[in-house]
Tab-separated table of C-alpha atoms in Angstrom:
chain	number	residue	atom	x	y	z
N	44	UNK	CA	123.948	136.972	12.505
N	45	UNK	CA	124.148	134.956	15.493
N	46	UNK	CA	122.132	136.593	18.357
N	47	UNK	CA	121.989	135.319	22.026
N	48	UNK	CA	118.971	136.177	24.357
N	49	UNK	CA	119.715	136.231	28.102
N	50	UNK	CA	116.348	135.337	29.558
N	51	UNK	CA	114.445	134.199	33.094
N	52	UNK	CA	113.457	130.891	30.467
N	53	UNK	CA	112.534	129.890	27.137
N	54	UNK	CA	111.699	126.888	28.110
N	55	UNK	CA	109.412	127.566	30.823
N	56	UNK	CA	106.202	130.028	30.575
N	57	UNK	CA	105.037	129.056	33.789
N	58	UNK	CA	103.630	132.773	35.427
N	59	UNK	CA	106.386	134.068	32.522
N	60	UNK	CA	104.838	135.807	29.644
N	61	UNK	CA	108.309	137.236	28.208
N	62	UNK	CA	108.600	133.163	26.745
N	63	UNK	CA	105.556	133.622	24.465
N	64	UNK	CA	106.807	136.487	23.188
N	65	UNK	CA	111.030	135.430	23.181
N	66	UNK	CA	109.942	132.161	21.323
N	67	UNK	CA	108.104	133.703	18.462
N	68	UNK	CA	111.126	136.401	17.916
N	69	UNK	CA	113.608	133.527	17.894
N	70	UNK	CA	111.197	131.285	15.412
N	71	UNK	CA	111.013	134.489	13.126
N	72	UNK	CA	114.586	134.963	13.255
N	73	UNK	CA	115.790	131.478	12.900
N	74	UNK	CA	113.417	131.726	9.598
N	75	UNK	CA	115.502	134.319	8.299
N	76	UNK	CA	118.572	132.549	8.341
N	77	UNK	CA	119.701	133.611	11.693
N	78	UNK	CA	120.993	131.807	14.440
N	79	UNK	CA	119.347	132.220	17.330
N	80	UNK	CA	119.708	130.779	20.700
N	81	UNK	CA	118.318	131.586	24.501
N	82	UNK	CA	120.485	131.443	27.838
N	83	UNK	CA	118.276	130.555	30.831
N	84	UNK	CA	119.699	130.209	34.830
N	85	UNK	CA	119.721	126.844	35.997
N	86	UNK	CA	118.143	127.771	39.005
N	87	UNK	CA	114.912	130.042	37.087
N	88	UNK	CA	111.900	130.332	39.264
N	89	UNK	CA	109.514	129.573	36.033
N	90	UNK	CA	110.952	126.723	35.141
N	91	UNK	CA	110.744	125.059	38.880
N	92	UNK	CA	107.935	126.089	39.906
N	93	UNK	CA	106.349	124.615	36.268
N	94	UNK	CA	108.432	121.010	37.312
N	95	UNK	CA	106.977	121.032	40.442
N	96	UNK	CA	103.553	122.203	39.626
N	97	UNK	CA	103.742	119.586	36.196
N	98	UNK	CA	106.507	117.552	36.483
N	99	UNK	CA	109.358	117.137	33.871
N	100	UNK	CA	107.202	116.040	30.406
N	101	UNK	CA	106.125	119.952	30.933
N	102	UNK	CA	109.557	120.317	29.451
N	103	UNK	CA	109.222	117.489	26.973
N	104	UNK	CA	106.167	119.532	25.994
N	105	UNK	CA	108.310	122.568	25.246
N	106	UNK	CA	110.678	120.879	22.956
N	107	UNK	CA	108.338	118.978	20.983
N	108	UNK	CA	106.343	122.105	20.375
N	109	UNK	CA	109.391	124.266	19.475
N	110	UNK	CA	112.301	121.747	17.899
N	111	UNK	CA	113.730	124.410	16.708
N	112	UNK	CA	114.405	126.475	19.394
N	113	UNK	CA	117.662	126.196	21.717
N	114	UNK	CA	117.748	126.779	25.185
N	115	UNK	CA	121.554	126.623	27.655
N	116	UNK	CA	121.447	126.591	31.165
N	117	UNK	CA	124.042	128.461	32.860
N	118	UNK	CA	125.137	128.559	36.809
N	119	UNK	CA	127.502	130.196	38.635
N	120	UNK	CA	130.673	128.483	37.153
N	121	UNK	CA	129.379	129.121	33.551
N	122	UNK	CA	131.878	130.717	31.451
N	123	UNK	CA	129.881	133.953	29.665
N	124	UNK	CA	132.747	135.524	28.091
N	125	UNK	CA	133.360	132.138	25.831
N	126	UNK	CA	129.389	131.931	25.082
N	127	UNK	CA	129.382	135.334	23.702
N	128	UNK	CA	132.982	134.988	21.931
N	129	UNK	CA	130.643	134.642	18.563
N	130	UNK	CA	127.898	136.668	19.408
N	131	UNK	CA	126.909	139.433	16.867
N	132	UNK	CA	123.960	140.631	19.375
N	133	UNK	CA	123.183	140.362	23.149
N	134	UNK	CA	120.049	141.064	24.455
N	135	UNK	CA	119.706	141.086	27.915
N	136	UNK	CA	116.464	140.392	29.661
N	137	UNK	CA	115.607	142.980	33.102
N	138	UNK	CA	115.123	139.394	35.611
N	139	UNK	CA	118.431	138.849	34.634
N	140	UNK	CA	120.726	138.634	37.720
N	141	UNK	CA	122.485	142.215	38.511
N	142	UNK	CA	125.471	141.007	39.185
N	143	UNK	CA	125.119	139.122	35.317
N	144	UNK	CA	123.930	142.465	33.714
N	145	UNK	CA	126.920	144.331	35.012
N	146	UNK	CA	129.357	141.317	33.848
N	147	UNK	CA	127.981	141.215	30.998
N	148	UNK	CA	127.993	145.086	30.343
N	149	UNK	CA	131.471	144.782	30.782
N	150	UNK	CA	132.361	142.304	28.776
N	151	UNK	CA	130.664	144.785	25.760
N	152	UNK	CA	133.011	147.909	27.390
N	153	UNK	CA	135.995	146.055	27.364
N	154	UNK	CA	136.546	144.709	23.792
N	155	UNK	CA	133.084	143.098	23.371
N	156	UNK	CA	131.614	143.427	19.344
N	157	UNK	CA	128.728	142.381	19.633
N	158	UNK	CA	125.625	144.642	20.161
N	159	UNK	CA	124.212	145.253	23.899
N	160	UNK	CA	120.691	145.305	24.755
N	161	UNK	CA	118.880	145.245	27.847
N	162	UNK	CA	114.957	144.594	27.222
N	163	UNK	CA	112.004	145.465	30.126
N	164	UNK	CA	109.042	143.464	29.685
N	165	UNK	CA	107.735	144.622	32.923
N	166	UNK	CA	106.076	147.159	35.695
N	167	UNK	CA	109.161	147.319	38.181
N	168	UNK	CA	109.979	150.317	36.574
N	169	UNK	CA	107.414	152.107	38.237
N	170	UNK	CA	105.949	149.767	41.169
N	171	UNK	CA	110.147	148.660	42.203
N	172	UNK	CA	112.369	151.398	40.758
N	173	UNK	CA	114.790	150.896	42.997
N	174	UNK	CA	115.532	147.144	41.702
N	175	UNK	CA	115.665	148.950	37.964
N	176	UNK	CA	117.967	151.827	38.857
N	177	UNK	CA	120.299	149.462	40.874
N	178	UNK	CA	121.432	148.246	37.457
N	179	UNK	CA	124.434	149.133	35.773
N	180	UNK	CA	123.125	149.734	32.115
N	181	UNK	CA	125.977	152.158	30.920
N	182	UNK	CA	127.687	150.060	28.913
N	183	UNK	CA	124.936	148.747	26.784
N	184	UNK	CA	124.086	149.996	23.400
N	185	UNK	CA	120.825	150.560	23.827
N	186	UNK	CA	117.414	149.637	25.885
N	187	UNK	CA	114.275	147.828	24.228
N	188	UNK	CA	111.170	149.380	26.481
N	189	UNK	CA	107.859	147.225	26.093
N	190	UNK	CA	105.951	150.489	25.400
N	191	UNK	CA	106.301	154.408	25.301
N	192	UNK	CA	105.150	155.302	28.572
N	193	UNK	CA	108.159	152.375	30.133
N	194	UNK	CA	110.631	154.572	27.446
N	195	UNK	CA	109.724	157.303	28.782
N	196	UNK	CA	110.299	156.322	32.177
N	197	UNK	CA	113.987	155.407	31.564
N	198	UNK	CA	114.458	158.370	30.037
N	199	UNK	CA	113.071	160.626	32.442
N	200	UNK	CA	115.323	158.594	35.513
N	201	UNK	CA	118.850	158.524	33.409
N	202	UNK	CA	118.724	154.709	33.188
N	203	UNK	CA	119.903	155.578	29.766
N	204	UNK	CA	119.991	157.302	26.846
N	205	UNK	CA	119.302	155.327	23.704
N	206	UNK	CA	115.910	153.623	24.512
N	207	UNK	CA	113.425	151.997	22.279
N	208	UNK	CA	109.771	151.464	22.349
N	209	UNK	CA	109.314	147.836	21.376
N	210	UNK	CA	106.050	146.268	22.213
N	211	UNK	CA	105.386	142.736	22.509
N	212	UNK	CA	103.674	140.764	19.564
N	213	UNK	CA	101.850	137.582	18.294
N	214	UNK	CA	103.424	134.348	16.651
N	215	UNK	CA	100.675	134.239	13.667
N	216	UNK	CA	102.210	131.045	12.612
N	217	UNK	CA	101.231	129.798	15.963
N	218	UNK	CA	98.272	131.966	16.889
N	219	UNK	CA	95.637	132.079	14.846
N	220	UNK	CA	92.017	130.583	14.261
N	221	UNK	CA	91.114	127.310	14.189
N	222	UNK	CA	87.263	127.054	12.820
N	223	UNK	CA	86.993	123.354	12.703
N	224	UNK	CA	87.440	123.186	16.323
N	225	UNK	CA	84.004	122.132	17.610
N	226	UNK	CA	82.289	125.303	20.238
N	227	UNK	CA	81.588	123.995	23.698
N	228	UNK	CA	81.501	126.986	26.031
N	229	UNK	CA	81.008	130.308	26.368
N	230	UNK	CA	83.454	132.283	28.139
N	231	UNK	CA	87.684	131.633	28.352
N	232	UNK	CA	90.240	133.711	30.735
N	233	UNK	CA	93.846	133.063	30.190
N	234	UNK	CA	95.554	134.730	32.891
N	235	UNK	CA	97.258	134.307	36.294
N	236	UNK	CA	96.607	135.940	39.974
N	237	UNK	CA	99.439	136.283	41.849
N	238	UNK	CA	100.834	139.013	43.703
N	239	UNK	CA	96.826	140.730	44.285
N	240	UNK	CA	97.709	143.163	41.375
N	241	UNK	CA	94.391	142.437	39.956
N	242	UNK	CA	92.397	140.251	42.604
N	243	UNK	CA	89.118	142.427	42.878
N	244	UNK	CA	89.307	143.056	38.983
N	245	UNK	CA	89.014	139.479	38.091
N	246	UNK	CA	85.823	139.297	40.636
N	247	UNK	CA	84.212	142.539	38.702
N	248	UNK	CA	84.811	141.721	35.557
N	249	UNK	CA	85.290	138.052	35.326
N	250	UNK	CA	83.653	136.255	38.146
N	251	UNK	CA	80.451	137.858	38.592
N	252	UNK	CA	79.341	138.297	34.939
N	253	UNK	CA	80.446	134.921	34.487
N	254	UNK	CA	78.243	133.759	37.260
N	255	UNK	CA	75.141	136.076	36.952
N	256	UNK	CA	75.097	135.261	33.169
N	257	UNK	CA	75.023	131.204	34.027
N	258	UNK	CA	78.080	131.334	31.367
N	259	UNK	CA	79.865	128.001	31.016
N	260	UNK	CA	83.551	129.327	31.532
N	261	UNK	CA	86.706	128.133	31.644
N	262	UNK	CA	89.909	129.570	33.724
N	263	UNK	CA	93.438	128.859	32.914
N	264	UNK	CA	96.278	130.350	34.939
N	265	UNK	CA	98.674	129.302	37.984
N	266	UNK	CA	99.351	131.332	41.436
N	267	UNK	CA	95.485	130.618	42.443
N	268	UNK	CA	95.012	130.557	46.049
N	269	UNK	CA	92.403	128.740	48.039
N	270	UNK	CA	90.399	131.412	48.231
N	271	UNK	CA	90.561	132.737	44.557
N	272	UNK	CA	89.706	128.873	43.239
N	273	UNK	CA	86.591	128.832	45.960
N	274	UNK	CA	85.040	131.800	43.824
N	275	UNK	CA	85.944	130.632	40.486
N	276	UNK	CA	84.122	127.114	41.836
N	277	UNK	CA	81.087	129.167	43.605
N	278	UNK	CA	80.461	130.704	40.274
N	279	UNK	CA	80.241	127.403	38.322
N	280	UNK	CA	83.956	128.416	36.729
N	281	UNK	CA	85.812	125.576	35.607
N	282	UNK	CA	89.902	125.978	37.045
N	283	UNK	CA	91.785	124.777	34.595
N	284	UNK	CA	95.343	125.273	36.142
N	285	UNK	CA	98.431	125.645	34.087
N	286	UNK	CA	97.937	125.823	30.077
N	287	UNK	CA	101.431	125.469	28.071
N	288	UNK	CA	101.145	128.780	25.795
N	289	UNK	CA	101.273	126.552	22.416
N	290	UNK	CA	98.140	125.085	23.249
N	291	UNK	CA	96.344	128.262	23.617
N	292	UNK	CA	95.137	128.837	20.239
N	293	UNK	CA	93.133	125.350	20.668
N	294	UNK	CA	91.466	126.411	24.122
N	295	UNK	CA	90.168	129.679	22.762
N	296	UNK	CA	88.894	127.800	19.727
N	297	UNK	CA	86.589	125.890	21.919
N	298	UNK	CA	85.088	129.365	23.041
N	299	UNK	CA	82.987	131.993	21.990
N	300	UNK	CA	84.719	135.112	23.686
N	301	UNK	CA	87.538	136.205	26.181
N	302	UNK	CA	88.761	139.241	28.174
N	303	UNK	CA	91.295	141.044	29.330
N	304	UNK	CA	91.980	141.916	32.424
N	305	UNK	CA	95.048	144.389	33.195
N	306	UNK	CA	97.045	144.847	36.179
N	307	UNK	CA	97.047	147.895	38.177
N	308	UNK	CA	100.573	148.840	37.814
N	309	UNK	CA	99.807	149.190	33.812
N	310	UNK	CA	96.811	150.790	34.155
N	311	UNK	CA	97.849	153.507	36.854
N	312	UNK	CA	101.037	153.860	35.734
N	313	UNK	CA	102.234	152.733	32.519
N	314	UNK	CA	99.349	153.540	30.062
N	315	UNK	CA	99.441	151.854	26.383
N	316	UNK	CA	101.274	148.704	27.283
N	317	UNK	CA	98.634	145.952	26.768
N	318	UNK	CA	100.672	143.037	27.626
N	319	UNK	CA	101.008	139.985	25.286
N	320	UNK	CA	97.698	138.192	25.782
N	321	UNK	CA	95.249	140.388	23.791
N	322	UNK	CA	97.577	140.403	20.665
N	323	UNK	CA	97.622	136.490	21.542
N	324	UNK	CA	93.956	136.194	21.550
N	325	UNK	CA	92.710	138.661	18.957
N	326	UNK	CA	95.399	137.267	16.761
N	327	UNK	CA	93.135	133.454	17.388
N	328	UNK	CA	90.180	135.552	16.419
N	329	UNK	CA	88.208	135.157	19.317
N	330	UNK	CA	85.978	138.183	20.375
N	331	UNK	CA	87.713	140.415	23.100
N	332	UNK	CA	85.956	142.638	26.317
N	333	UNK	CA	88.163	144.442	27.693
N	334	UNK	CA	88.631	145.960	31.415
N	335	UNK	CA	89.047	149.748	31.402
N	336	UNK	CA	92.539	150.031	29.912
N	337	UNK	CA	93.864	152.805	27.541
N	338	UNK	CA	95.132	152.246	24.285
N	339	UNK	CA	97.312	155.233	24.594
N	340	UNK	CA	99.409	154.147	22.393
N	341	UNK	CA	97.003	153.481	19.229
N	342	UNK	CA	98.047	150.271	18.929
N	343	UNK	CA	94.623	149.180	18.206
N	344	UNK	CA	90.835	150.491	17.326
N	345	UNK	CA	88.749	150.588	20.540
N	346	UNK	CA	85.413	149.408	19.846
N	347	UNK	CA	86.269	147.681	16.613
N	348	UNK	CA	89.224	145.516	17.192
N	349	UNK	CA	87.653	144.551	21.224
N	350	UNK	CA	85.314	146.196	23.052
N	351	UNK	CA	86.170	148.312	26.613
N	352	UNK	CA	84.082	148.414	29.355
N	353	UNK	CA	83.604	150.708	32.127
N	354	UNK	CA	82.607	148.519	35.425
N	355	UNK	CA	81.238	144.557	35.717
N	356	UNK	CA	77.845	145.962	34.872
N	357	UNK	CA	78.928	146.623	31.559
N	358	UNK	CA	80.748	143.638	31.214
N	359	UNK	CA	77.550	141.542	31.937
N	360	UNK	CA	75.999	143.713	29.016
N	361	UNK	CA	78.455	143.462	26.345
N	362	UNK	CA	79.317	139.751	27.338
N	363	UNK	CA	75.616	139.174	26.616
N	364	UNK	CA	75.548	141.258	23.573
N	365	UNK	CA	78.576	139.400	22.065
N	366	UNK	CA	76.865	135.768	22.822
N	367	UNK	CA	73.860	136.685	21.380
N	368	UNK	CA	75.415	138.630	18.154
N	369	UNK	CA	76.760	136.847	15.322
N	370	UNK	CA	77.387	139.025	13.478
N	371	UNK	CA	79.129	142.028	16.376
N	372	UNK	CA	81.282	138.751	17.629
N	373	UNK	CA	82.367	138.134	13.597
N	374	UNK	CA	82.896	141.792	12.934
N	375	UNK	CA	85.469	141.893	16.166
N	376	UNK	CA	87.097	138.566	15.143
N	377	UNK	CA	87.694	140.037	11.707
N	378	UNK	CA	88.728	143.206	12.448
N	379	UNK	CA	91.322	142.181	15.763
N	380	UNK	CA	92.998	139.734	13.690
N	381	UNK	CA	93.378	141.966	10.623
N	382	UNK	CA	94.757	144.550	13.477
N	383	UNK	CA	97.141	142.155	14.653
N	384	UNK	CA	97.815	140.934	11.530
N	385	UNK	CA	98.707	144.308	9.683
N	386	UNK	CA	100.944	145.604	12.798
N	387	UNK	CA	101.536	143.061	15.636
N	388	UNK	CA	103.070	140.161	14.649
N	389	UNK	CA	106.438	138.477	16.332
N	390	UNK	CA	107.898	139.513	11.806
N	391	UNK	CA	106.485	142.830	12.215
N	392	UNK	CA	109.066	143.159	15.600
N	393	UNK	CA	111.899	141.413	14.091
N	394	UNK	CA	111.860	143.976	11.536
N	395	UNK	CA	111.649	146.354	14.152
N	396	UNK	CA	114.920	144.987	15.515
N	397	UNK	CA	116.627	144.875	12.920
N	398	UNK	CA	116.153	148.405	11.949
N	399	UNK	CA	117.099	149.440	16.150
N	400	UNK	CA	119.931	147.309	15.455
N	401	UNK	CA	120.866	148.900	12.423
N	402	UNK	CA	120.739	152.306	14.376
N	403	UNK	CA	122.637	151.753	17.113
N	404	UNK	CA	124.654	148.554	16.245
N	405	UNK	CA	128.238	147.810	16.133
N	406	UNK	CA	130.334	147.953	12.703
N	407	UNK	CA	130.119	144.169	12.933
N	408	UNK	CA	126.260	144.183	13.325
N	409	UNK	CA	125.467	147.046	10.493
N	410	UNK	CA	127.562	145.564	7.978
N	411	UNK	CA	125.763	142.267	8.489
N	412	UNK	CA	122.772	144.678	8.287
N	413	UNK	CA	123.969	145.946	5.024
N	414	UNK	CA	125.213	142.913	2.882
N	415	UNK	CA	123.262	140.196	3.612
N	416	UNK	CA	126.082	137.351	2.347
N	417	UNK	CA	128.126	138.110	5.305
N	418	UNK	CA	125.032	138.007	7.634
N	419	UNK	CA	125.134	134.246	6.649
């Protein structure tokens, strides 16, 4: 099958988590025989603020970590209708322009064959509904939600009938451990501030541990203002700016535990949706703390997989209790990534779209589905 992915960039993950996850589901794909292949605005605000903030070989970086992967710009004279002449699936991603989701939603209603989704990877559903409802989603085939509580939320509003939960995942064949990587600090936080949807979170349960502790620690992330980079350096926090997702796996290697860190919006309002960074990091076994957040979900095993804590104070505690334990900090690598591994992998949500796909696909798309010589 030839599927198309309308996304804010593949190439980019600059402040733009739906890449990680886009560019393992494309690898996975492509593996299967599929063709797969991403169209990104010219114009994307990822991919110019990550020129600006790293120039163009940020880009080089991109390609050379993901040959295989195929990325077209489009702009306002772009031709959509010919792109998606050939195209057994659509997938549409929500930072798509309106105006695009509506063309392309009619395109599908009026003689389209391939398959229509529209996939929400994020909290506007609940923090900008307006921008959410404002789309016209009635002529697509279905609606991949990044977790039940976001489902249930479309649902609930009419934004459509046929929606799916469909979390986000690892790429094990990109994260994953790598023990011969030499240890040289303590504490790593992947994760950006922007928008103050987590400001006085990342003081509690970041900062301060980090500082009273004397922890050598290293941030990576971009929208850092002045202020936010004057406490990470009053702590003693290395800033480590931008980090291209592919060379994740080899920061956490070089530490001895991360957290996580949620955003309001998903802990207030859209319970069970972890994001994509702990499945990223547990799936690098590298022990995991964890803000208050609830796994509503049972996507993984509190207290086994990572631990939760309550307030900083309890960070501080288990932070110290992980350092100083080998064996609690090998028993939560071991069990995470067998987690991960068992449930929560980029193949584990292929197979998850194929089988949505095979529910509410076109004719063309199921018998593809069906006889897999004429998916070739």
């Amino acid at each position: 099958m030839k599927l198309v992915f309308y996304t804010h960039s593949l190439m980019s993950d600059w402040n733009h988590g739906n890449a990680h996850f886009l560019r393992g589901i494309m690898r996975d794909l492509i593996r299967r025989g599929h063709e797969a292949i991403a169209l990104e605005p010219l114009d994307s605000w990822s991919r110019s603020n990550l020129v600006q903030d790293q120039g163009e070989t940020a880009l080089k970086d991109f390609a050379a970590h993901f040959p295989e992967l195929r990325a077209e710009l489009y702009d306002a004279g772009f031709n959509h209708e010919a792109a998606l002449a050939d195209a057994d699936v659509v997938v549409v991603h929500e930072w798509t322009d309106p105006e695009l989701v509506a063309e392309i939603g009619r395109l599908r209603a009026t003689g389209g064959t391939f398959t229509l989704m529209f996939h929400d990877t994020h909290h506007r559903a609940v923090s900008s509904a307006g921008d959410i409802a404002g789309l016209r989603l009635t002529d697509y085939d279905g609606i991949l939600a990044f977790g039940e509580t976001l489902r249930e939320r479309y649902l609930k509003a009419g934004w459509g009938n046929t929606v799916f939960t469909w979390h986000e995942a690892a790429d094990e064949t990109l994260f994953r451990p790598m023990p011969q990587v030499e240890k040289t600090g303590d504490l790593i936080w992947v994760g950006n501030w922007g928008d103050d949807e987590r400001s006085a979170e990342i003081v509690e349960y970041l900062v301060q541990p980090a500082k009273s502790l004397g922890l050598k620690t290293l941030v990576h992330g971009v929208r850092y203002p002045d202020n936010a980079k004057q406490a990470l350096a009053d702590a003693n926090i290395i800033f480590g700016g931008w980090i291209a997702n592919a060379r994740v796996p080899d920061a956490f290697a070089q530490y001895r535990v991360t957290v996580h860190i949620p955003r309001r919006p998903y802990v207030q309002n859209l319970p069970g949706i972890p994001t994509i960074r702990p499945f990223e990091a547990l799936a690098c076994g590298i022990p995991l703390i964890s803000a208050p957040w609830d796994d509503a979900e049972h996507l993984f095993r509190p207290g086994k997989d990572f631990l939760i804590v309550r307030d900083g104070e309890e960070m501080k505690a288990r932070l110290r209790e992980v350092l100083s334990d080998r064996d609690l900090a090998q028993s939560l690598t071991a069990s995470g990534r067998e987690t991960v591994l068992a449930r929560h992998t980029c193949r584990h949500r292929v197979d998850e779209l194929l089988t949505i796909l095979a529910d509410c696909g076109t004719d063309r798309v199921i018998r593809k589905l069906v006889s897999p010589e004429a998916a070739a």
